[in-house]
């Protein structure tokens, strides 16, 4: 009855959005479980719109976890579901995720073309989340090493201010794009510190870890390795699960490059 009334199954929607929230809170294993529940329930009730929504959120979670082949596969499934039923906004969203996944897998030209075209479709639909879409484009340009285009996209992403949940990542990406050329280290440092402080205030451990990784790499290049690793370790040790995820592995590898202080051990599942 509720699915009829609201056009989507409330339980599927709840688990879908919960997966994103749990990831942000630094609980990737629980986020994966919420996503699996959403997909399973959507399959059980056989409601096309709910199934498409669950698949989109699952693809999004794969993108947050940097699982690009899985992101592409799930986004393609969502794209087919949306196209079959005429869900224009979901189709555009799925195509954006496919394009981003392709760029990260080395198919830069094809991925950017799909991402750019689908972003225009997404924004034209009036679906909102303009800032997130432009940030995805900036991330793709960063992966492709296209500094000027990426900075333009991130400036467009920062203009709307209602999507505050992703601001730490926007500041981090802006810093990383600046660092594609020498001479912008101080500005990047300021942006990364801003990202760290905001992520901490929002209790967004996932985005805090990303900012700490970027800061540790910058400081390592500047001969300030110990300072950067201290910040990174403070974020890393907050994690009690998900130690198989790419970014936690990267953090662990970075922390292993410095001689451990007396009594210092890395928590690892």
Coordinates of C-alpha atoms in Angstrom, one line a residue:
X1 CA 0.0 0.0 0.0
X2 CA 2.8 2.4 0.8
X3 CA 4.6 1.6 -2.4
X4 CA 1.4 2.5 -4.3
X5 CA 0.9 5.6 -2.3
X6 CA 4.4 7.0 -2.6
X7 CA 5.6 5.4 -5.9
X8 CA 8.5 3.6 -4.2
X9 CA 8.9 1.0 -1.5
X10 CA 9.8 2.8 1.8
X11 CA 11.9 -0.1 3.0
X12 CA 13.9 -0.2 -0.2
X13 CA 14.4 3.5 0.0
X14 CA 15.4 3.4 3.6
X15 CA 18.1 0.8 3.1
X16 CA 19.3 2.5 0.0
X17 CA 19.9 5.8 1.7
X18 CA 21.2 4.1 4.8
X19 CA 24.0 2.5 2.8
X20 CA 25.3 6.0 1.9
X21 CA 24.9 7.2 5.5
X22 CA 26.8 4.3 6.9
X23 CA 29.6 4.7 4.4
X24 CA 29.9 8.4 5.3
X25 CA 30.1 7.4 9.0
X26 CA 33.0 5.1 8.4
X27 CA 31.1 1.8 8.4
X28 CA 31.7 0.3 4.9
X29 CA 30.8 -3.3 5.8
X30 CA 27.5 -2.2 7.2
X31 CA 26.9 0.0 4.2
X32 CA 27.4 -3.0 1.9
X33 CA 24.9 -5.0 3.9
X34 CA 22.3 -2.3 3.8
X35 CA 22.8 -2.1 0.0
X36 CA 22.4 -5.9 -0.3
X37 CA 19.2 -5.8 1.7
X38 CA 17.8 -3.0 -0.5
X39 CA 18.6 -4.9 -3.7
X40 CA 17.2 -8.2 -2.3
X41 CA 13.9 -6.6 -1.1
X42 CA 13.5 -4.7 -4.4
X43 CA 13.9 -8.1 -6.2
X44 CA 11.3 -9.7 -3.9
X45 CA 8.6 -7.1 -4.3
X46 CA 9.2 -6.8 -8.1
X47 CA 8.5 -3.1 -8.3
X48 CA 10.4 -1.5 -11.2
X49 CA 11.0 2.0 -9.8
X50 CA 12.2 0.6 -6.4
X51 CA 14.5 -1.8 -8.2
X52 CA 16.0 1.0 -10.3
X53 CA 16.5 3.1 -7.2
X54 CA 18.2 0.3 -5.3
X55 CA 20.5 -0.4 -8.2
X56 CA 21.4 3.3 -8.5
X57 CA 22.3 3.5 -4.9
X58 CA 24.3 0.2 -5.0
X59 CA 26.3 1.6 -8.0
X60 CA 26.9 4.8 -6.0
X61 CA 28.2 2.9 -3.0
X62 CA 30.6 1.0 -5.3
X63 CA 31.8 4.4 -6.6
X64 CA 32.4 5.6 -3.0
X65 CA 34.3 2.4 -2.3
X66 CA 36.4 2.8 -5.5
X67 CA 35.1 -0.5 -6.8
X68 CA 34.9 0.6 -10.4
X69 CA 34.2 -2.6 -12.3
X70 CA 31.3 -3.3 -9.8
X71 CA 30.1 0.3 -10.1
X72 CA 30.0 0.0 -13.9
X73 CA 28.1 -3.3 -13.8
X74 CA 25.5 -2.1 -11.4
X75 CA 25.1 1.2 -13.1
X76 CA 24.6 -0.6 -16.4
X77 CA 21.9 -2.7 -14.8
X78 CA 20.2 0.5 -13.4
X79 CA 20.5 2.1 -16.8
X80 CA 18.7 -0.7 -18.5
X81 CA 15.9 -0.8 -15.9
X82 CA 15.4 3.0 -16.2
X83 CA 15.4 3.0 -20.0
X84 CA 12.9 0.2 -20.2
X85 CA 10.4 2.0 -17.9
X86 CA 11.1 5.6 -19.0
X87 CA 12.7 6.8 -15.7
X88 CA 14.6 9.7 -17.3
X89 CA 16.4 11.0 -14.2
X90 CA 17.5 7.6 -13.1
X91 CA 18.8 6.8 -16.6
X92 CA 20.9 10.0 -16.6
X93 CA 22.2 9.2 -13.1
X94 CA 23.1 5.7 -14.1
X95 CA 24.9 7.0 -17.2
X96 CA 26.9 9.4 -15.0
X97 CA 28.1 6.6 -12.8
X98 CA 29.0 4.5 -15.9
X99 CA 31.0 7.3 -17.3
X100 CA 32.9 8.0 -14.1
X101 CA 33.6 4.3 -13.8
X102 CA 35.0 4.1 -17.3
X103 CA 37.3 7.1 -16.7
X104 CA 38.7 5.4 -13.6
X105 CA 39.3 2.2 -15.6
X106 CA 41.3 4.0 -18.3
X107 CA 38.6 4.6 -20.9
X108 CA 38.9 8.4 -20.5
X109 CA 37.5 9.7 -23.8
X110 CA 34.5 7.4 -23.8
X111 CA 33.8 7.9 -20.1
X112 CA 34.0 11.7 -20.2
X113 CA 31.7 11.8 -23.2
X114 CA 29.0 9.7 -21.4
X115 CA 29.5 11.5 -18.1
X116 CA 29.2 15.0 -19.7
X117 CA 26.1 14.2 -21.8
X118 CA 24.3 12.4 -19.0
X119 CA 25.1 15.3 -16.6
X120 CA 23.3 17.7 -18.9
X121 CA 20.3 15.3 -19.0
X122 CA 20.4 15.0 -15.2
X123 CA 20.4 18.7 -14.6
X124 CA 17.7 19.3 -17.3
X125 CA 15.4 16.8 -15.5
X126 CA 15.3 19.1 -12.5
X127 CA 16.3 16.2 -10.2
X128 CA 18.6 18.3 -8.1
X129 CA 22.0 17.3 -6.7
X130 CA 23.7 19.6 -9.3
X131 CA 26.6 20.0 -7.0
X132 CA 27.2 16.3 -6.7
X133 CA 27.0 15.8 -10.5
X134 CA 29.5 18.6 -11.2
X135 CA 31.8 17.1 -8.5
X136 CA 31.7 13.8 -10.3
X137 CA 32.8 15.5 -13.4
X138 CA 35.6 17.2 -11.6
X139 CA 36.7 13.9 -10.2
X140 CA 36.8 12.4 -13.7
X141 CA 38.9 15.3 -15.0
X142 CA 41.3 14.8 -12.1
X143 CA 41.6 11.1 -13.0
X144 CA 42.3 12.2 -16.6
X145 CA 44.9 14.8 -15.5
X146 CA 42.8 17.7 -17.0
X147 CA 43.5 20.5 -14.5
X148 CA 41.7 23.5 -16.1
X149 CA 38.6 21.6 -16.9
X150 CA 38.5 20.0 -13.5
X151 CA 38.9 23.3 -11.7
X152 CA 36.1 24.8 -13.7
X153 CA 33.8 21.9 -12.9
X154 CA 34.6 22.1 -9.1
X155 CA 33.9 25.8 -9.1
X156 CA 30.5 25.1 -10.6
X157 CA 30.0 22.4 -8.0
X158 CA 30.8 24.8 -5.1
X159 CA 28.3 27.4 -6.3
X160 CA 25.2 25.7 -4.9
X161 CA 25.5 25.5 -1.1
X162 CA 22.6 23.2 -0.2
X163 CA 24.5 20.0 -0.7
X164 CA 26.8 20.5 2.3
X165 CA 27.3 16.7 2.9
X166 CA 29.8 16.5 0.0
X167 CA 31.6 19.8 0.6
X168 CA 34.7 18.2 2.2
X169 CA 35.2 16.1 -0.9
X170 CA 34.7 19.1 -3.1
X171 CA 37.5 21.0 -1.2
X172 CA 39.7 17.9 -1.4
X173 CA 39.3 17.6 -5.2
X174 CA 39.9 21.3 -5.7
X175 CA 43.2 20.9 -3.8
X176 CA 44.2 17.8 -5.8
X177 CA 43.4 19.6 -9.1
X178 CA 45.5 22.6 -8.1
X179 CA 48.4 20.2 -7.3
X180 CA 48.5 19.0 -10.9
X181 CA 50.8 22.0 -11.4
X182 CA 53.6 23.2 -9.0
X183 CA 53.4 26.4 -7.0
X184 CA 49.9 25.8 -5.4
X185 CA 51.0 23.8 -2.4
X186 CA 50.0 26.4 0.2
X187 CA 46.6 26.9 -1.3
X188 CA 46.1 23.1 -1.5
X189 CA 47.2 22.7 2.1
X190 CA 44.6 25.2 3.2
X191 CA 41.9 23.5 1.3
X192 CA 42.8 20.1 2.6
X193 CA 42.7 21.4 6.2
X194 CA 39.4 22.9 5.5
X195 CA 38.1 19.6 4.2
X196 CA 39.4 17.8 7.2
X197 CA 37.9 20.2 9.7
X198 CA 34.5 20.2 8.0
X199 CA 34.4 16.4 7.6
X200 CA 35.3 16.1 11.3
X201 CA 32.5 18.5 12.3
X202 CA 30.0 16.5 10.1
X203 CA 31.3 13.2 11.6
X204 CA 31.9 12.0 8.1
X205 CA 34.8 9.6 8.7
X206 CA 34.9 8.5 5.0
X207 CA 35.5 12.0 3.7
X208 CA 37.8 12.8 6.6
X209 CA 40.0 9.8 5.6
X210 CA 40.1 10.9 2.0
X211 CA 41.3 14.4 3.0
X212 CA 43.9 12.9 5.4
X213 CA 45.2 10.7 2.6
X214 CA 45.6 13.7 0.3
X215 CA 47.3 15.7 3.0
X216 CA 49.7 12.9 4.0
X217 CA 50.8 12.6 0.4
X218 CA 51.3 16.4 0.0
X219 CA 53.3 16.6 3.2
X220 CA 55.4 13.6 2.2
X221 CA 56.4 15.5 -1.0
X222 CA 57.3 18.5 1.2
X223 CA 59.5 16.6 3.7
X224 CA 56.8 16.8 6.4
X225 CA 56.0 13.1 6.4
X226 CA 55.7 12.6 10.2
X227 CA 53.2 15.5 10.4
X228 CA 51.1 14.1 7.6
X229 CA 51.2 10.5 8.9
X230 CA 50.1 11.7 12.4
X231 CA 46.9 13.2 10.9
X232 CA 46.3 10.1 8.8
X233 CA 46.8 7.7 11.7
X234 CA 44.2 9.6 13.7
X235 CA 41.6 9.0 11.0
X236 CA 42.7 5.4 10.3
X237 CA 42.4 4.2 13.9
X238 CA 38.8 5.3 14.1
X239 CA 37.9 2.5 11.7
X240 CA 36.7 -0.8 13.2
X241 CA 35.7 -2.4 10.0
X242 CA 36.2 -2.3 6.2
X243 CA 39.9 -2.8 6.3
X244 CA 39.7 -4.5 2.9
X245 CA 38.5 -1.3 1.2
X246 CA 40.9 0.4 -1.2
X247 CA 41.3 3.7 0.8
X248 CA 42.0 1.9 4.1
X249 CA 44.6 -0.2 2.4
X250 CA 46.1 2.9 0.9
X251 CA 46.2 4.5 4.4
X252 CA 47.8 1.4 5.9
X253 CA 50.4 1.3 3.2
X254 CA 51.3 5.0 3.8
X255 CA 51.5 4.5 7.5
X256 CA 53.8 1.6 7.0
X257 CA 56.4 3.8 5.3
X258 CA 57.4 5.4 8.6
X259 CA 59.2 3.7 11.4
X260 CA 56.6 3.0 14.1
X261 CA 56.9 4.9 17.3
X262 CA 57.2 2.9 20.6
X263 CA 54.0 1.2 21.3
X264 CA 52.4 2.2 18.0
X265 CA 50.5 -0.5 16.2
X266 CA 48.1 -0.3 13.3
X267 CA 44.6 -1.6 13.9
X268 CA 43.8 -4.1 11.2
X269 CA 41.1 -6.6 10.7

